[in-house]
Amino acid sequence: MPLETVYRITKNYHVGPKRERPPANEAEGSIWEVTDASGDGTVRRTLSDGERWISLNVETASADSGQANEHYLTPDDGFGAIQDAIDRTGGDAVIRLAPGTYVGSELTLTDGILLEGAGRHATTLRLEDGANTDLVRTPDAPSQNVQECTLRNITFEGNRANNDAGNVVYGAFWNGRFIDCEFSTAPEHGFWLAGSDGSTDDNYFRGCRFVHNAGAGLRGGANKETYRAVGVVRIDTNWFGNNDGPGIIARGNSWKIGYSKFYGNGSTSGATIELDRCSYSSVTGCDMYSESESGSLVTVLAYKEADSVGNRITNNDLRGSYGTAVLCEAEEDDVVALQVCDNVLQSEGDAVDGIAANIEDGGAFVNCSVTNNTFVGSFAGSKLALLDGWSTRGNIGAGNS
């Protein structure tokens, strides 16, 4: 391929005569760019991680390609350079981060930003010591959202050892995509998907890790000023581990939690998953383990003038020494058409209850069902502790069901 220019990108673009690409171990954190001189503008970029050159992308430059809004940064540029790139473009930009650690606080996103690292644990954004605020946020979450924002292949660290407050990510997103990231060590929540007057809806998490946060791994709904709910959150093949609070606190409609791993969450407070006044939501195909005898694996809750309608807990493996595998609570309001079916509930000898229902202050259960679940091991309390409004059928090892 005829070559016209070769760029070695560090803090800035340095354009020089054609020469050979240096060995990877002499160019860690550098991006080598080659542009085709044949006229089609094809650009080939490789990134050195200190051991090898990694292909980044192949693209064609054109007037409408958006290449002018593509930015490549290294740790030498610093955390502030990421914000500068966002502010300078005003949105709809791709920002690629080389391997290394970027330290700062309150990185403020805007519409259409794609922030991509070189891989989880290769690229890290870390909250600076003593910042006591959020690492990443959206502007004015109670009243407006950020649309079509993507975070990919980055570890976000809340540095709770050196901060007393702050979330790793706090913001209101619409059509956000969060792929192969880690949200960890927050003094508060790993990711707080805030409710907003501007609508928080249609967000997707895939392949992410939420670990070692002081609060929840992922909290959805409410914000720092009001209690707005969120809508349509899809959670697919993620890992939630060793968060002091719940793995997930879900508030709103149409949460689809599927095929994810939960281990050791809720050791300080709460359940592994809390469906807090949710409707039309599901927990499907998940593997959950807890040794918290005072907590539950899944809690379904109706209260504060919000019924819980049409939720499904199905095809999950629920294991450990928990207080209750599935806890259903109708406090003042009703749980309607809840289905708990086709789960395996395993006690490791110290679990208390299997599936339990509680009513307080006039709440009720309406057309709820527990069907085709399998109970394994001995429970200190009841495998099924249900009330009026429930039907049971086909449960194996549950005694009288």
Coordinates of C-alpha atoms in Angstrom, one line a residue:
M1 CA 0.0 0.0 0.0
P2 CA 1.5 3.4 -0.9
L3 CA 2.1 5.5 2.2
E4 CA 1.8 9.2 2.4
T5 CA 2.3 10.0 6.0
V6 CA 3.1 8.2 9.2
Y7 CA 2.1 9.8 12.6
R8 CA 3.3 9.0 16.0
I9 CA 0.7 10.3 18.4
T10 CA 1.7 11.1 22.0
K11 CA 0.4 14.3 23.5
N12 CA -0.1 15.9 20.1
Y13 CA 0.1 14.8 16.5
H14 CA 3.7 15.0 15.2
V15 CA 3.9 14.7 11.5
G16 CA 7.2 13.7 10.0
P17 CA 8.8 11.8 7.1
K18 CA 8.0 8.2 6.5
R19 CA 10.0 5.9 8.7
E20 CA 9.7 2.4 10.2
R21 CA 7.5 1.8 13.2
P22 CA 9.6 1.4 16.4
P23 CA 9.5 -1.8 18.5
A24 CA 6.4 -2.0 20.7
N25 CA 8.5 -2.0 23.9
E26 CA 10.0 1.4 22.9
A27 CA 6.6 3.1 22.2
E28 CA 4.2 2.1 25.0
G29 CA 1.1 4.2 25.0
S30 CA 1.7 5.4 21.4
I31 CA -0.6 5.1 18.4
W32 CA 1.0 4.7 15.0
E33 CA -1.1 6.0 12.1
V34 CA -0.7 5.2 8.5
T35 CA -2.7 7.0 5.7
D36 CA -3.1 5.5 2.2
A37 CA -1.9 7.9 -0.5
S38 CA -4.0 6.2 -3.2
G39 CA -6.8 8.6 -2.7
D40 CA -9.4 6.7 -0.6
G41 CA -8.1 8.1 2.6
T42 CA -8.0 4.7 4.5
V43 CA -6.4 5.2 7.9
R44 CA -4.8 2.3 9.8
R45 CA -3.9 2.7 13.5
T46 CA -2.1 0.5 15.9
L47 CA -1.5 1.0 19.6
S48 CA 1.5 -0.2 21.6
D49 CA 0.8 -1.7 25.1
G50 CA 4.5 -2.1 25.7
E51 CA 4.6 -5.7 24.4
R52 CA 2.9 -5.7 21.1
W53 CA 1.2 -3.4 18.5
I54 CA -2.6 -3.8 18.6
S55 CA -4.8 -2.9 15.7
L56 CA -7.3 -0.2 16.6
N57 CA -9.4 0.5 13.6
V58 CA -9.6 0.8 9.8
E59 CA -11.6 3.7 8.4
T60 CA -12.0 6.0 5.5
A61 CA -11.8 9.7 5.9
S62 CA -14.5 11.7 4.3
A63 CA -16.4 14.9 4.8
D64 CA -19.1 13.2 6.7
S65 CA -17.1 10.4 8.4
G66 CA -16.9 12.2 11.7
Q67 CA -13.1 11.6 11.8
A68 CA -12.5 15.2 12.8
N69 CA -14.4 14.3 16.1
E70 CA -12.2 11.4 16.9
H71 CA -9.6 11.9 19.6
Y72 CA -6.7 9.7 20.9
L73 CA -5.3 10.4 24.3
T74 CA -2.6 8.9 26.5
P75 CA -2.1 9.1 30.3
D76 CA 0.5 11.8 29.6
D77 CA -2.3 14.0 28.3
G78 CA -4.1 13.6 31.7
F79 CA -7.7 13.3 32.9
G80 CA -8.3 16.9 32.0
A81 CA -7.6 16.3 28.4
I82 CA -10.6 13.9 28.2
Q83 CA -12.9 16.7 29.5
D84 CA -11.3 19.2 27.1
A85 CA -12.1 16.9 24.2
I86 CA -15.7 16.5 25.2
D87 CA -16.1 20.2 25.7
R88 CA -14.4 21.2 22.5
T89 CA -16.5 18.9 20.4
G90 CA -19.8 19.5 22.2
G91 CA -20.8 15.9 21.7
D92 CA -21.0 13.2 19.0
A93 CA -17.3 12.4 19.4
V94 CA -15.2 9.3 19.7
I95 CA -12.5 9.5 22.4
R96 CA -10.1 6.6 22.6
L97 CA -7.8 6.1 25.6
A98 CA -4.5 4.4 25.5
P99 CA -3.5 2.0 28.3
G100 CA -2.7 3.5 31.7
T101 CA -4.4 5.3 34.5
Y102 CA -6.1 8.7 34.3
V103 CA -6.8 10.4 37.7
G104 CA -9.3 13.1 38.3
S105 CA -13.0 13.7 39.2
E106 CA -16.3 14.8 37.8
L107 CA -15.8 13.9 34.2
T108 CA -19.0 15.4 32.7
L109 CA -20.4 13.6 29.6
T110 CA -22.7 14.9 26.9
D111 CA -24.8 13.6 24.0
G112 CA -23.2 11.2 21.6
I113 CA -19.9 10.6 23.4
L114 CA -18.2 7.2 22.9
L115 CA -15.4 6.8 25.5
E116 CA -13.4 3.7 24.8
G117 CA -10.3 2.3 26.5
A118 CA -7.8 -0.3 25.4
G119 CA -9.5 -3.0 27.6
R120 CA -10.8 -3.5 31.1
H121 CA -7.8 -3.1 33.5
A122 CA -5.7 -1.8 30.6
T123 CA -7.3 1.6 30.8
T124 CA -8.3 2.9 34.2
L125 CA -10.1 6.1 35.3
R126 CA -9.6 6.7 39.0
L127 CA -11.1 9.2 41.4
E128 CA -8.4 11.3 42.9
D129 CA -7.6 11.1 46.6
G130 CA -9.8 13.3 48.7
A131 CA -12.1 14.4 45.9
N132 CA -15.2 13.1 47.7
T133 CA -17.4 13.5 44.6
D134 CA -18.4 11.5 41.6
L135 CA -15.8 10.2 39.1
V136 CA -18.1 10.4 36.0
R137 CA -21.4 12.3 35.8
T138 CA -24.0 13.9 33.5
P139 CA -24.9 17.5 33.9
D140 CA -28.0 18.3 36.0
A141 CA -29.3 14.8 36.3
P142 CA -32.6 15.7 38.0
S143 CA -33.8 17.7 35.1
Q144 CA -32.0 16.5 31.9
N145 CA -30.5 13.4 30.4
V146 CA -27.5 12.6 28.2
Q147 CA -28.4 10.7 25.0
E148 CA -26.7 7.9 23.1
C149 CA -23.5 7.8 25.2
T150 CA -21.3 4.8 25.3
L151 CA -18.6 3.6 27.7
R152 CA -16.5 0.7 26.6
N153 CA -13.5 -1.3 27.7
I154 CA -12.6 0.9 30.7
T155 CA -12.2 0.3 34.5
F156 CA -13.7 3.0 36.6
E157 CA -12.3 3.1 40.2
G158 CA -14.0 5.0 43.0
N159 CA -10.9 4.8 45.3
R160 CA -13.0 4.4 48.4
A161 CA -9.8 3.9 50.5
N162 CA -9.1 7.6 50.0
N163 CA -12.6 9.1 49.6
D164 CA -15.6 9.2 51.9
A165 CA -18.2 10.1 49.3
G166 CA -18.9 9.8 45.6
N167 CA -20.3 7.4 43.0
V168 CA -18.2 5.9 40.2
V169 CA -20.8 7.0 37.7
Y170 CA -23.8 9.2 38.5
G171 CA -26.1 10.3 35.7
A172 CA -29.3 10.3 33.7
F173 CA -28.9 8.5 30.4
W174 CA -31.2 7.8 27.5
N175 CA -30.2 5.0 25.1
G176 CA -26.8 4.6 26.9
R177 CA -24.6 1.6 26.2
F178 CA -22.1 0.3 28.8
I179 CA -20.0 -2.5 27.5
D180 CA -17.1 -4.5 29.0
C181 CA -16.4 -2.0 31.8
E182 CA -15.7 -2.3 35.5
F183 CA -17.3 0.0 38.1
S184 CA -15.5 -0.6 41.4
T185 CA -14.5 0.6 44.9
A186 CA -17.0 3.5 45.1
P187 CA -17.5 5.2 48.4
E188 CA -21.2 5.1 47.5
H189 CA -22.6 3.3 44.4
G190 CA -20.7 1.7 41.5
F191 CA -23.2 3.1 38.9
W192 CA -26.2 5.3 39.8
L193 CA -28.5 5.4 36.9
A194 CA -30.5 8.4 38.0
G195 CA -34.1 9.1 37.3
S196 CA -34.7 12.4 35.6
D197 CA -37.5 14.8 34.4
G198 CA -35.7 14.5 31.0
S199 CA -36.4 10.7 31.0
T200 CA -34.0 7.9 31.8
D201 CA -34.8 5.1 29.4
D202 CA -33.5 2.3 27.1
N203 CA -30.1 1.7 28.7
Y204 CA -28.0 -1.5 28.3
F205 CA -25.3 -3.1 30.3
R206 CA -23.3 -6.0 28.9
G207 CA -20.2 -7.8 30.1
C208 CA -19.6 -5.3 33.0
R209 CA -18.3 -5.9 36.5
F210 CA -19.7 -4.1 39.5
V211 CA -17.4 -5.0 42.5
H212 CA -16.3 -3.9 45.9
N213 CA -18.6 -0.8 46.2
A214 CA -19.7 0.5 49.5
G215 CA -23.3 0.9 48.3
A216 CA -25.0 -0.9 45.5
G217 CA -23.2 -2.2 42.4
L218 CA -25.9 -0.7 40.2
R219 CA -28.6 1.6 41.5
G220 CA -31.4 2.6 39.2
G221 CA -34.0 5.3 39.9
A222 CA -34.2 8.4 42.1
N223 CA -31.5 11.1 42.0
K224 CA -29.9 13.3 44.5
E225 CA -32.9 15.6 44.7
T226 CA -36.1 13.6 43.7
Y227 CA -37.4 10.1 43.4
R228 CA -38.0 9.7 39.7
A229 CA -38.1 6.2 38.3
V230 CA -36.4 4.8 35.2
G231 CA -37.6 2.7 32.3
V232 CA -36.2 -0.1 30.2
V233 CA -32.9 -1.3 31.6
R234 CA -31.3 -4.4 30.0
I235 CA -28.6 -6.2 32.0
D236 CA -27.0 -9.1 30.2
T237 CA -24.1 -11.3 31.3
N238 CA -22.6 -9.0 34.0
W239 CA -20.8 -9.8 37.3
F240 CA -21.9 -8.3 40.6
G241 CA -19.5 -9.2 43.4
N242 CA -18.8 -8.2 47.0
N243 CA -20.7 -5.0 47.1
D244 CA -21.6 -4.0 50.7
G245 CA -25.1 -3.0 49.5
P246 CA -27.2 -4.8 46.9
G247 CA -25.9 -6.0 43.6
I248 CA -28.8 -4.1 42.0
I249 CA -31.4 -1.7 43.3
A250 CA -34.0 -1.4 40.5
R251 CA -36.7 1.3 40.6
G252 CA -39.1 1.7 37.6
N253 CA -40.5 -0.4 34.8
S254 CA -39.1 -3.0 32.5
W255 CA -35.9 -4.0 34.1
K256 CA -34.6 -7.1 32.2
I257 CA -31.9 -8.7 34.4
G258 CA -30.5 -11.8 32.8
Y259 CA -27.7 -14.4 32.8
S260 CA -25.6 -12.6 35.3
K261 CA -23.5 -13.7 38.3
F262 CA -24.1 -12.4 41.8
Y263 CA -21.7 -13.3 44.6
G264 CA -21.5 -12.0 48.2
N265 CA -23.6 -8.8 47.8
G266 CA -25.6 -7.1 50.5
S267 CA -23.3 -8.0 53.3
T268 CA -24.1 -4.7 55.1
S269 CA -27.6 -4.0 54.0
G270 CA -30.3 -5.1 51.6
A271 CA -30.9 -7.9 49.1
T272 CA -28.8 -9.2 46.3
I273 CA -31.4 -7.8 43.9
E274 CA -34.1 -5.3 45.0
L275 CA -37.1 -4.8 42.7
D276 CA -38.2 -1.6 44.4
R277 CA -41.7 -0.7 43.1
C278 CA -40.8 -2.2 39.8
S279 CA -43.4 -3.5 37.2
Y280 CA -43.1 -5.6 34.1
S281 CA -39.5 -6.6 35.1
S282 CA -37.7 -9.9 35.2
V283 CA -34.8 -11.8 36.8
T284 CA -33.9 -14.7 34.5
G285 CA -31.1 -17.2 34.2
C286 CA -28.9 -15.7 37.0
D287 CA -26.6 -17.4 39.4
M288 CA -26.8 -15.9 42.9
Y289 CA -24.9 -16.8 46.1
S290 CA -25.0 -15.1 49.5
E291 CA -23.9 -16.0 53.0
S292 CA -25.9 -13.1 54.6
E293 CA -28.4 -14.8 56.9
S294 CA -30.2 -11.5 57.5
G295 CA -30.7 -10.7 53.8
S296 CA -32.5 -12.0 50.8
L297 CA -31.4 -12.9 47.3
V298 CA -34.4 -11.3 45.5
T299 CA -36.8 -8.8 47.1
V300 CA -40.0 -7.7 45.4
L301 CA -41.5 -4.6 47.0
A302 CA -44.7 -2.6 46.7
Y303 CA -45.1 0.6 48.8
K304 CA -45.5 4.4 48.8
E305 CA -48.5 4.4 46.4
A306 CA -46.7 2.2 43.9
D307 CA -48.0 -1.3 43.1
S308 CA -45.7 -3.9 41.8
V309 CA -47.2 -5.5 38.7
G310 CA -46.3 -8.3 36.3
N311 CA -42.8 -9.2 37.5
R312 CA -41.1 -12.6 36.9
I313 CA -38.4 -14.5 38.8
T314 CA -37.6 -17.5 36.7
N315 CA -34.9 -20.0 35.9
N316 CA -32.4 -18.8 38.5
D317 CA -30.0 -20.7 40.7
L318 CA -30.4 -19.3 44.2
R319 CA -27.7 -20.7 46.6
G320 CA -26.1 -20.1 49.9
S321 CA -26.9 -19.4 53.6
Y322 CA -29.3 -16.6 53.0
G323 CA -32.2 -15.3 55.1
T324 CA -34.8 -15.7 52.3
A325 CA -34.3 -16.7 48.7
V326 CA -37.3 -14.6 47.3
L327 CA -38.9 -12.1 49.7
C328 CA -42.2 -10.5 48.6
E329 CA -43.4 -7.5 50.5
A330 CA -46.7 -5.6 50.1
E331 CA -46.4 -2.5 52.3
E332 CA -49.6 -0.4 51.9
D333 CA -49.7 -1.3 48.2
D334 CA -50.2 -4.5 46.1
V335 CA -48.0 -7.0 44.5
V336 CA -50.0 -8.2 41.4
A337 CA -49.3 -11.1 39.0
L338 CA -45.9 -11.9 40.3
Q339 CA -44.6 -15.2 39.0
V340 CA -41.8 -17.2 40.8
C341 CA -41.2 -20.2 38.7
D342 CA -38.6 -22.8 37.5
N343 CA -35.9 -21.8 40.0
V344 CA -33.6 -24.0 42.0
L345 CA -33.4 -22.9 45.6
Q346 CA -30.4 -24.5 47.4
S347 CA -29.7 -24.2 51.1
E348 CA -26.2 -24.9 52.3
G349 CA -27.6 -25.9 55.7
D350 CA -28.0 -22.4 57.2
A351 CA -30.6 -20.8 54.9
V352 CA -33.8 -19.7 56.7
D353 CA -36.7 -19.3 54.2
G354 CA -37.2 -20.2 50.6
I355 CA -40.0 -18.1 49.2
A356 CA -41.8 -15.8 51.7
A357 CA -44.5 -13.1 51.6
N358 CA -45.3 -10.3 54.0
I359 CA -48.1 -7.8 54.2
E360 CA -48.1 -4.5 56.1
D361 CA -50.6 -1.6 56.4
G362 CA -53.2 -2.9 54.0
G363 CA -51.1 -4.2 51.2
A364 CA -52.2 -7.4 49.3
F365 CA -51.0 -10.1 46.9
V366 CA -53.2 -10.5 43.8
N367 CA -53.0 -13.4 41.4
C368 CA -49.4 -14.3 42.3
S369 CA -47.9 -17.8 41.6
V370 CA -45.1 -20.1 42.7
T371 CA -44.7 -23.0 40.3
N372 CA -42.2 -25.6 39.3
N373 CA -39.4 -24.6 41.7
T374 CA -37.0 -27.1 43.2
F375 CA -35.8 -26.9 46.8
V376 CA -32.5 -28.5 47.7
G377 CA -31.2 -29.0 51.3
S378 CA -32.7 -28.1 54.7
F379 CA -34.1 -24.7 55.6
A380 CA -34.3 -23.5 59.2
G381 CA -37.6 -21.8 58.5
S382 CA -40.1 -22.5 55.8
K383 CA -39.5 -23.3 52.2
L384 CA -42.9 -21.7 51.3
A385 CA -44.3 -19.0 53.6
L386 CA -47.1 -17.5 51.5
L387 CA -50.4 -15.8 52.2
D388 CA -53.8 -15.3 50.5
G389 CA -53.5 -14.3 46.8
W390 CA -50.9 -17.0 45.9
S391 CA -51.3 -20.2 43.9
T392 CA -48.7 -23.0 44.1
R393 CA -48.1 -26.0 41.8
G394 CA -45.4 -28.4 40.8
N395 CA -42.8 -27.4 43.4
I396 CA -40.3 -30.2 44.2
G397 CA -39.0 -30.7 47.7
A398 CA -41.2 -28.0 49.2
G399 CA -43.3 -30.3 51.4
N400 CA -46.9 -29.7 51.0
S401 CA -46.9 -27.9 47.6

